[in-house]
XYZ file of C-alpha atoms in Angstrom:
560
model
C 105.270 -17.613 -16.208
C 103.605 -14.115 -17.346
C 102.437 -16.070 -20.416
C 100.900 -18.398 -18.118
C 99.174 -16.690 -15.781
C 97.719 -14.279 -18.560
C 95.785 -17.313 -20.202
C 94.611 -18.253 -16.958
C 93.020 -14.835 -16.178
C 91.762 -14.928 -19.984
C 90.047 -18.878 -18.984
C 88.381 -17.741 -16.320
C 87.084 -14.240 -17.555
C 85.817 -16.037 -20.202
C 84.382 -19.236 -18.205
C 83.808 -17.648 -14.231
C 81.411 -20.653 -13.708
C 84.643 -22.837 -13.673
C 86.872 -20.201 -11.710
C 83.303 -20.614 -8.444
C 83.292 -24.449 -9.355
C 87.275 -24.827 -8.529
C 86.368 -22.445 -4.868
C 83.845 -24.353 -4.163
C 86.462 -27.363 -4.251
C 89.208 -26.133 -2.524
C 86.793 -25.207 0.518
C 85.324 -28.916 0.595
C 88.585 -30.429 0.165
C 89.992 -28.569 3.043
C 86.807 -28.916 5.413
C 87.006 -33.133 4.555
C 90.921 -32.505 5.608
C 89.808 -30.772 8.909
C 87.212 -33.224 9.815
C 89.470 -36.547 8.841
C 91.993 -34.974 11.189
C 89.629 -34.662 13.662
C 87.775 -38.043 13.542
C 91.530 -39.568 13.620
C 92.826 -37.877 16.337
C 89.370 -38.828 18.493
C 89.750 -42.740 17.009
C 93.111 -42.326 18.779
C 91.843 -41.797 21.932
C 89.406 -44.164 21.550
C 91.752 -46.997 21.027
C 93.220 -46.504 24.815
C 89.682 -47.704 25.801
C 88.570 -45.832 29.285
C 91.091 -45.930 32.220
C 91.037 -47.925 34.819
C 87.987 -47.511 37.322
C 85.924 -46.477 34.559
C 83.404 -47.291 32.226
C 83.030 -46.295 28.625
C 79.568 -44.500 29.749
C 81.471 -42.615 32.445
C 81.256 -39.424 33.204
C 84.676 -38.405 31.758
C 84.920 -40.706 28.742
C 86.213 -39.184 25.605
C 85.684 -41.882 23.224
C 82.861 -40.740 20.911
C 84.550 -39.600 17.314
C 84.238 -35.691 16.194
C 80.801 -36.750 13.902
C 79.438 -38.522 16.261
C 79.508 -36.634 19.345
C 78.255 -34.011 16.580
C 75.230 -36.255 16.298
C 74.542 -36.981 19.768
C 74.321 -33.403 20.764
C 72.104 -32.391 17.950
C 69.729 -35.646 19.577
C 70.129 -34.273 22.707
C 66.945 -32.798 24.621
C 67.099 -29.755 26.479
C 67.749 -29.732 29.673
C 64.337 -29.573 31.702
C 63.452 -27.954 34.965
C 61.067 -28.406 37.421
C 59.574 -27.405 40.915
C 61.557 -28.711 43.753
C 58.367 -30.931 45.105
C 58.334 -32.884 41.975
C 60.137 -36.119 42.098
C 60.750 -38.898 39.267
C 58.493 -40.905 38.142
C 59.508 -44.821 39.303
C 59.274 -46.685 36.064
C 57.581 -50.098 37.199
C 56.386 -53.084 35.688
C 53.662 -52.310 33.652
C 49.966 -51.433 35.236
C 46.358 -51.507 34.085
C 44.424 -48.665 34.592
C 40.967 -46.749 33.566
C 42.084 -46.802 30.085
C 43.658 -50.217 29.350
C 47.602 -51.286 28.802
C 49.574 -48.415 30.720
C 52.840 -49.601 29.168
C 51.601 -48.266 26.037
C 50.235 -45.558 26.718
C 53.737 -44.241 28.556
C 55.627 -45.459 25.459
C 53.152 -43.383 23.164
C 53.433 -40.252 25.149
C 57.280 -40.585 25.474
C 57.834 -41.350 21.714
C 61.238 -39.382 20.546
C 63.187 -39.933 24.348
C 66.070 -41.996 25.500
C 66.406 -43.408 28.485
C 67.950 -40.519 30.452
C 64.372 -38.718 29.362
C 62.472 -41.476 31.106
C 64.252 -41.679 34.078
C 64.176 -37.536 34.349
C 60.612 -37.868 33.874
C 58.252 -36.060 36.662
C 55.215 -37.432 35.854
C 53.357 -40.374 34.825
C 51.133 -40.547 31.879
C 47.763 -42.142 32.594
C 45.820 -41.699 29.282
C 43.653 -40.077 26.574
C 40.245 -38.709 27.950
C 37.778 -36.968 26.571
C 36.820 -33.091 27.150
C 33.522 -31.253 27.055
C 34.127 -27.272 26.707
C 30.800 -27.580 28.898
C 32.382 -29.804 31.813
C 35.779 -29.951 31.612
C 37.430 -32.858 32.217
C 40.202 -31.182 34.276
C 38.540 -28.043 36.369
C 41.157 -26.312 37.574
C 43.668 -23.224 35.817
C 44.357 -23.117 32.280
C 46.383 -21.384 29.789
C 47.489 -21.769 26.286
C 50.518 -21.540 24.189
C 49.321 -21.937 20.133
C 53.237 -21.219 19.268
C 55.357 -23.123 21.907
C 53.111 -24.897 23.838
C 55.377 -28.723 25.317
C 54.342 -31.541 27.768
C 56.482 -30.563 30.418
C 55.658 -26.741 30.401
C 51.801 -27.456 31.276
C 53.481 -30.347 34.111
C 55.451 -27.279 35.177
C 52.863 -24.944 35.275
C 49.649 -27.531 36.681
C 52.535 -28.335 39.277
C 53.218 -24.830 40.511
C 49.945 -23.971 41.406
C 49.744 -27.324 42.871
C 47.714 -29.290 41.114
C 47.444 -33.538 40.948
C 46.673 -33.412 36.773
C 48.534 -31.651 33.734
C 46.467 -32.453 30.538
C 47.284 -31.345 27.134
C 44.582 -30.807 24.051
C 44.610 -29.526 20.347
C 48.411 -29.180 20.303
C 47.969 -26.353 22.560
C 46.044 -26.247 25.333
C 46.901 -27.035 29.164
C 44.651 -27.913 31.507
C 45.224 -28.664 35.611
C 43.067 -30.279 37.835
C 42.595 -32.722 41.385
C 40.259 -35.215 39.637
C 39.612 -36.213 36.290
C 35.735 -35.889 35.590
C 35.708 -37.532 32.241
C 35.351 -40.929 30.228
C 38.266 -42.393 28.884
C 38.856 -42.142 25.125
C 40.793 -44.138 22.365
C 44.627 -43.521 22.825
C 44.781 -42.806 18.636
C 42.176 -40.211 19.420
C 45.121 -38.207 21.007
C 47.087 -38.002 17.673
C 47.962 -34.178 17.675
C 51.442 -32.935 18.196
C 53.175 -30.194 20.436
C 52.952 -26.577 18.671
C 56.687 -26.460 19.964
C 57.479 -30.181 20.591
C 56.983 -32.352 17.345
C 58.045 -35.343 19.433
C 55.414 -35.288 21.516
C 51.782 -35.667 21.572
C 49.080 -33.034 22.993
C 46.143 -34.776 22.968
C 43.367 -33.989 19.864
C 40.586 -31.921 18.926
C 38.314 -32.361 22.479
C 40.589 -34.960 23.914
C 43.211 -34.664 26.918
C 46.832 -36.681 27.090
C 46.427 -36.367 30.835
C 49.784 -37.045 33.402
C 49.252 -37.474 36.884
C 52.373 -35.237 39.018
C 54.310 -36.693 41.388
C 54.417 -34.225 44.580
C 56.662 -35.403 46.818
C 56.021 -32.653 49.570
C 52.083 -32.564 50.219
C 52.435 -29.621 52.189
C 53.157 -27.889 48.626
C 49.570 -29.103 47.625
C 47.661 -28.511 50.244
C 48.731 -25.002 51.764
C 51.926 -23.384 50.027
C 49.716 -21.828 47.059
C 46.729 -20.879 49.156
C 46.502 -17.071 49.466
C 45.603 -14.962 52.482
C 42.365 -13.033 51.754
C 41.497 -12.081 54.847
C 39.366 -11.656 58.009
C 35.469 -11.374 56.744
C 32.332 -11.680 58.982
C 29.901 -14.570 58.492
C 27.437 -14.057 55.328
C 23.874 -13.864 56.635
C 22.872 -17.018 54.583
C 26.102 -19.142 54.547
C 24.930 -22.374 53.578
C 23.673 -20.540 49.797
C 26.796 -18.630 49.757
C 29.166 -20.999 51.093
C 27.775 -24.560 49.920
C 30.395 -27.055 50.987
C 30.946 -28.001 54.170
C 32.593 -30.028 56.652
C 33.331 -30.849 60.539
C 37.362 -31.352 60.488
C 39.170 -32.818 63.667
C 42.088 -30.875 64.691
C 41.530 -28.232 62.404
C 44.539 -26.358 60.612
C 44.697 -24.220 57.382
C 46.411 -26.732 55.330
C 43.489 -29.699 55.873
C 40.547 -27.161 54.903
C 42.679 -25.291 51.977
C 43.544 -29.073 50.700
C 39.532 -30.235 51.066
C 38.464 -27.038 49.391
C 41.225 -28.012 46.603
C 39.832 -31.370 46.219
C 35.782 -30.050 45.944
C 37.193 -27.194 43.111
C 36.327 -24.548 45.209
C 38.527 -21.081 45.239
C 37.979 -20.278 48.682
C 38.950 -22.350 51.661
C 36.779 -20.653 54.430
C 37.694 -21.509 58.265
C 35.207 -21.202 61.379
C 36.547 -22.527 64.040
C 36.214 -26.362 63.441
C 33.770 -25.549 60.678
C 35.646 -25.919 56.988
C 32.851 -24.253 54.382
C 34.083 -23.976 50.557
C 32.584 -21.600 47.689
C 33.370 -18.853 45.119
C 33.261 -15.163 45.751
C 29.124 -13.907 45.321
C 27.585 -11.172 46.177
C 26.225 -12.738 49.098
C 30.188 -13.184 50.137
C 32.211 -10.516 47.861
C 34.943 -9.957 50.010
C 34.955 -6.721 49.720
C 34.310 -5.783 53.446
C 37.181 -6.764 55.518
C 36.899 -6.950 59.350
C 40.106 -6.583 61.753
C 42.338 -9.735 61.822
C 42.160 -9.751 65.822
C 38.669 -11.318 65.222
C 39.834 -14.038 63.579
C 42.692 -14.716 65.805
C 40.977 -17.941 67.554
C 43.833 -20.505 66.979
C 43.286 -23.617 64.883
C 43.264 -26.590 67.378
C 45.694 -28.667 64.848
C 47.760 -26.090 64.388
C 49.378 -23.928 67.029
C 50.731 -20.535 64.875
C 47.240 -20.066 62.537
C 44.350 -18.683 63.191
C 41.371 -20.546 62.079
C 38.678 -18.376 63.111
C 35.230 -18.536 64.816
C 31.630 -19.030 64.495
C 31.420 -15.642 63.092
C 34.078 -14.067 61.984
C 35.634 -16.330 59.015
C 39.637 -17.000 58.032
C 39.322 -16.835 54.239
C 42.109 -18.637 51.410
C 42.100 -18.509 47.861
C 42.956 -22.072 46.692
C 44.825 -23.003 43.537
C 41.314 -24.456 42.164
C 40.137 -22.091 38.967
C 36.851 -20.262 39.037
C 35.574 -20.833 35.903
C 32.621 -18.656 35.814
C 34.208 -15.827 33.580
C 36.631 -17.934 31.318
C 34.750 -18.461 28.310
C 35.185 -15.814 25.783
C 33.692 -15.791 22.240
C 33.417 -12.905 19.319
C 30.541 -10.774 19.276
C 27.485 -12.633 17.941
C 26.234 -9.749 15.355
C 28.985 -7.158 14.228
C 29.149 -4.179 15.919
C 28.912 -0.634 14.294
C 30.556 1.314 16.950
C 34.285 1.451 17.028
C 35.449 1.455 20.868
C 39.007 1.989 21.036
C 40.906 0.657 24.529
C 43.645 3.531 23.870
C 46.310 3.762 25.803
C 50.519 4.788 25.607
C 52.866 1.442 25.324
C 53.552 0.443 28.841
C 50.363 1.425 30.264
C 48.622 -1.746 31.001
C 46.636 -2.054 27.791
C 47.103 -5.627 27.838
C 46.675 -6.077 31.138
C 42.615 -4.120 30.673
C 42.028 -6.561 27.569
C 42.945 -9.790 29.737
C 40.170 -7.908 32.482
C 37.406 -6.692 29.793
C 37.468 -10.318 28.476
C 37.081 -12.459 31.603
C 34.613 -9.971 32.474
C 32.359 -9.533 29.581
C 33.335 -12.948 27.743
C 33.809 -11.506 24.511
C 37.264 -10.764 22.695
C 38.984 -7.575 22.566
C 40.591 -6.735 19.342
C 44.000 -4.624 17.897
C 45.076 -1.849 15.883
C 47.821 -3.992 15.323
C 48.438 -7.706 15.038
C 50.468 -9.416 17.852
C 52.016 -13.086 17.398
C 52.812 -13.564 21.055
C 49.472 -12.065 22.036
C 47.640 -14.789 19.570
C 49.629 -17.221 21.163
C 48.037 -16.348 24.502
C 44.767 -16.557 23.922
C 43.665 -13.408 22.789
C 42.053 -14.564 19.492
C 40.705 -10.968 18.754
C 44.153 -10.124 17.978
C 44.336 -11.897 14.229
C 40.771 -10.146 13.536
C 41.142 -6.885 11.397
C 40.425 -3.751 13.899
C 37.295 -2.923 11.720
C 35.622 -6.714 11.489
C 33.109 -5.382 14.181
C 33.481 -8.703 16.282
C 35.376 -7.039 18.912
C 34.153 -5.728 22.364
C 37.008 -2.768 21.977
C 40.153 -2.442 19.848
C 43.321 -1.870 21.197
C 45.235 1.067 19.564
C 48.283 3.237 20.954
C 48.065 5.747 18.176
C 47.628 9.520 18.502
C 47.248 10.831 15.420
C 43.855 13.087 14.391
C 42.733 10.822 11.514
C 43.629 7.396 13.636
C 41.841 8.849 17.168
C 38.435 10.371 14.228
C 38.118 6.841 12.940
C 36.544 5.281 16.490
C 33.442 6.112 17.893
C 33.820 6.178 21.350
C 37.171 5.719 23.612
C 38.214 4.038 26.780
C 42.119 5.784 27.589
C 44.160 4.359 29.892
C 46.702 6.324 31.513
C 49.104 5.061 34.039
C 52.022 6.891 36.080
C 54.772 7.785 33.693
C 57.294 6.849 35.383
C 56.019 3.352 35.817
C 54.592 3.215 32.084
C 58.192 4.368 30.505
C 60.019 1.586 32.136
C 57.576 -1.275 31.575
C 57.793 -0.148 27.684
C 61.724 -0.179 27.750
C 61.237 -3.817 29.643
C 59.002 -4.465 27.019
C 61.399 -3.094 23.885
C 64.384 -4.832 24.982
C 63.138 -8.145 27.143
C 59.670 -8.679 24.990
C 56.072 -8.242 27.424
C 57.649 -10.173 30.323
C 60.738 -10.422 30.034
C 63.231 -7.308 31.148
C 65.887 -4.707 29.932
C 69.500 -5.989 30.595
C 71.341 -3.805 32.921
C 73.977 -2.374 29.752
C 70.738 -0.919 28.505
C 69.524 0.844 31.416
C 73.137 2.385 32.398
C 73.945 2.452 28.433
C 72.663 5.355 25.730
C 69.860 3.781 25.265
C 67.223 4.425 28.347
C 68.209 8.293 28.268
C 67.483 8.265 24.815
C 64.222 6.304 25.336
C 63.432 9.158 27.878
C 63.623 11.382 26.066
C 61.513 10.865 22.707
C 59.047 8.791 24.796
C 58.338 11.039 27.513
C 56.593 13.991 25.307
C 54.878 11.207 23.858
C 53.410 9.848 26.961
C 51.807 13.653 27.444
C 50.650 14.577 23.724
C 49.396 10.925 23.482
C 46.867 12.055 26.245
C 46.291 15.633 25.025
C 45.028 14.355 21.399
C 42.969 11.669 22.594
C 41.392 14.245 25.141
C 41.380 17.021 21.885
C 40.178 14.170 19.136
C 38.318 11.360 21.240
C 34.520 11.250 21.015
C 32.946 10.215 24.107
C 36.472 9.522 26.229
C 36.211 7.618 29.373
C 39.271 7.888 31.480
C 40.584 4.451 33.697
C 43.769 5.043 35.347
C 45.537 2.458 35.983
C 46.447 3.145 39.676
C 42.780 3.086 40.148
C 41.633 -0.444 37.970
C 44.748 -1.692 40.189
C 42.909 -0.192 43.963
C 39.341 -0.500 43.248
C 39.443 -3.474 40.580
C 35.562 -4.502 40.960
C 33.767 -0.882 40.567
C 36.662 0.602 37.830
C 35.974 -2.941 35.788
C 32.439 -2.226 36.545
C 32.246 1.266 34.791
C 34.160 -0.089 31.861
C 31.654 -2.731 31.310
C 28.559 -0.193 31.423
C 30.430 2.175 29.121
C 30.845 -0.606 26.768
C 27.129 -0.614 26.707
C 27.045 -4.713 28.575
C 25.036 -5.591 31.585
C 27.134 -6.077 34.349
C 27.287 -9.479 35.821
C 28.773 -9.123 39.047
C 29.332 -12.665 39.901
C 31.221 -12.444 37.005
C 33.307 -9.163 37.922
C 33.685 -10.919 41.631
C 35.693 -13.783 39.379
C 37.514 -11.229 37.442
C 39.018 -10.357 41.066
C 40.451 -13.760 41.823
C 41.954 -14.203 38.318
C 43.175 -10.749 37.469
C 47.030 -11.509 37.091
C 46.784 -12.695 33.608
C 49.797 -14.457 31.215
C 51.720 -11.099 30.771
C 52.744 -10.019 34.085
C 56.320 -9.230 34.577
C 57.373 -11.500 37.863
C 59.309 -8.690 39.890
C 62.230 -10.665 40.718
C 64.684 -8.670 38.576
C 63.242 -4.736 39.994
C 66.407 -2.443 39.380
C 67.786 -1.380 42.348
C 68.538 1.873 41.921
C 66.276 5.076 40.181
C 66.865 5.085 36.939
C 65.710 8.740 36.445
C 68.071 11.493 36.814
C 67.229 15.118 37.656
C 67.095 16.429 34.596
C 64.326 13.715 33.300
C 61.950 13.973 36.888
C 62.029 17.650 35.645
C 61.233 17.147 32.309
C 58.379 14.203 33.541
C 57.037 16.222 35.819
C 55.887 19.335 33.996
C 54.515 16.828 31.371
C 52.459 15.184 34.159
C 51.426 18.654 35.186
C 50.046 19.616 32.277
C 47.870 16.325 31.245
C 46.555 17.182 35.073
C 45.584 20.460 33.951
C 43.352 18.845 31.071
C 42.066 16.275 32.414
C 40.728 18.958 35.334
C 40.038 21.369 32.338
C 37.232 18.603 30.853
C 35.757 17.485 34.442
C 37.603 14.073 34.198
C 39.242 11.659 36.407
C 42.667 13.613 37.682
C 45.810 12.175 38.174
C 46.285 9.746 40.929
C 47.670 11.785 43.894
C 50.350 9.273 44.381
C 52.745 10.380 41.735
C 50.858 14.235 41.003
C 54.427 16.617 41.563
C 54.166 18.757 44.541
């Protein structure tokens, strides 16, 4: 037996290809072994057929062998959600539309589904249409996803802000609207697929797959979204700064928000029986709000509103997009100034480039380069930091050499407190997502605390010590006094200001990185020990910013 097993050892020391060939074997003998078993003992239960009061498709059927229930779950789609006023589409015969055989059209959209899909469905596709970046075919919000964009996450979205449309374009794009204002187009014309749905199509290069929503509650459409502006008196010329208007029987806030909608207005104005649509001008700017009790006339077709009067006006913002200050392009000659948008992690340096954009139209650039940011819409972000097509570059560094290399500097600092837990959000849940709670009441928040809270103070200090030509935006303030801080940033930039511009900025400040609130923490995270430690670091970037003649820290969160 010795003998034996010593020729062995000498066979495979001398051949170890044939000592990994007979592993590799014995593994795929044993896994064919495990997976016979398994298909048998399945076929097994399969020959008892289903029990009685069943069906084979049942709900508790166990008949499908071990590979092939494999197989079905790999084909299986993931499970989709939607907003509870969205119903399923009724599959009909067959219907001729705008853009010729509806059958195929459906079919073509829905390539890649089974029949559960269809029937889950919560919208109808209508066709491929055609889209001018001049007029778009579908006026209302936008966004884009270049990474992960699917047909049923623009539905979702389009039907959340309570739109009729969803249309898709370039793989990517999402587009919501009340009406389409476009031609049809060739159904092979919208030949591009999903960035994160191969299955699917997402219209072409300037053409929309458009789906019409089904809403079954049109209370959701016509009122739920709207947002309470305000009590404002009546503009001294309202028919140039309110152009739309119309005499409404039995008046309530839903039928002049929903005819506002319609027209692709943002604001739903109410005077009395008087309905009068627009966007916000400088001839109506909302900035100068009057009591509420002067608006308090109630509407005659609805008992619990108020719908105003003859001159003080009830003002909604609708769901319908203002697209004054969405188009955004690269500089048209390359700039030789360097203006950094500098700011520590966490304190809203997205949020400013999402505001500087809308409200010059030109990209903002990055130290650094961001996927998810790209993905967004921020197209600056793949640009290097020096290409000079950039309105401003984002950086967070602090560093001498990195602060020397820019020209001039807008720094944003925010409350520390705030800014260190929207970066450990940000660490551990990505830019909207959130920290789980074994994080926060784990090692790692006080350990966050404490190498990121000097940070947050010399950050500051250096950029204060190395910046040329610093102007300070806090973000307390851009969040108070949005229109004349976004103003200032604009002039320092060296643009004209445009205010009907800045006045759209207002309505469509939010952005596609804004953390939802729902999951706040419920208790302070900061012990003793670390408000002592943040507050003397607070106290001293006070001191500097005083020192230099420059906006202070906000009072709200200055220690006492």
């Amino acid at each position: 037996m010795a003998r034996l097993l010593l020729k062995l050892q000498r066979y495979f020391r001398r051949k170890p290809v044939r000592f990994f060939s007979f592993i590799i074997l014995y593994l795929t003998a044993g896994s064919l072994v495990f997976l016979h078993s398994g298909f048998a003992g399945e076929t097994a239960e399969a020959s008892k057929g289903p029990a009685a009061g069943e069906t084979a498709n049942g709900p508790d059927a166990q008949n499908l062998g071990l590979i092939g229930r494999v197989f079905k779950e790999t084909q299986r789609p993931p499970r989709r959600y939607s907003p509870p006023w969205l119903k399923p589409a009724s599959l009909d015969a067959p219907e001729r539309g705008r853009g010729g055989d509806y059958a195929n059209r459906w079919n073509r959209a829905l390539k890649g589904r089974n029949t559960k899909d269809l029937e889950e469905s919560r919208a109808k596709y209508i066709g491929c249409y055609t889209d001018d970046t001049q007029k778009r075919a579908l006026r209302g919000a936008s966004f884009f996803d270049y990474r992960k964009m699917t047909v049923f996450r623009c539905q979702d979205n389009c039907a959340e802000r309570g739109y009729m449309y969803a249309g898709l374009e370039f793989g990517a794009e999402c587009y919501c609207g009340h009406k389409i204002q476009a031609p049809n187009a060739s159904e092979s014309d919208c030949n591009m697929e999903c960035k994160g749905e191969k299955t699917n199509t997402c219209g072409g290069a300037n053409r929309l797959s458009i789906y019409r929503l089904e809403l079954s509650q049109e209370s959701a459409r016509r009122y739920g979204s709207a947002i309470f502006k305000g009590c404002f008196r009546k503009p001294e010329n309202v028919s140039f700064a309110l152009p739309v208007h119309a005499v409404i029987l039995n008046m309530s806030v839903d039928k002049c928000v929903d005819f506002c909608t319609e027209k692709e207005y943002s604001l739903a104005v109410l005077a009395g029986q008087s309905c009068r649509c627009g966007f916000p001008t400088p001839l109506f700017s909302l900035h100068e709000r009057e009591d509420e009790e002067l608006c308090l006339q109630r509407c005659a077709g609805e008992e619990f509103e108020g719908c105003g009067t003859a001159d003080y006006f009830v003002v909604y913002q609708t769901q319908a997009q203002d697209n004054r200050c969405m188009d955004r392009r690269f500089l048209p000659t390359r700039s030789k100034q360097l203006i950094a948008l500098a700011s520590f992690p966490g304190a809203g340096n997205t949020w400013a480039r999402h505001l500087i954009e809308l409200a010059t139209g030109f990209y903002t650039g990055s130290y650094y380069f961001d996927g998810s940011l790209y993905n967004k819409g921020f197209k600056g972000e793949r640009d290097h930091w020096r290409s000079g097509r950039t309105i401003c570059i984002k950086t967070h560094e602090s560093g001498q050499k990195e602060i020397e290399a820019f020209d001039s500097s807008i720094l944003m600092i925010r409350n520390p407190y705030k800014a260190l837990m929207a970066e450990f959000n940000r660490k551990y849940g990505g830019h909207i997502g959130f920290a789980s709670q074994a994080h926060w009441k784990g090692k790692e928040w006080p350990e966050f605390v404490k190498n990121y809270a000097p940070w947050w103070a010399s950050h500051t200090l250096d950029w204060l010590k190395y910046g040329k030509n610093v102007h300070v935006v806090h973000f307390e303030d851009l969040k108070k006094a949005l229109f004349n801080q976004l103003k200032g940033m604009v002039t320092f930039l060296g643009l004209e200001v445009s205010e009907d511009r800045l006045l759209c900025v207002e309505g469509q400040k939010d952005g596609n990185f804004k953390r939802s609130g729902l999951r706040k923490l419920e208790y302070d995270p900061y012990t003793p020990e670390m408000k002592n430690l943040i507050n003397g670091f607070i106290k001293t970037v006070d001191a500097a910013l005083k020192e230099r003649r420059l906006p202070r820290v906000p009072e709200d969160y200055r220690p006492r």
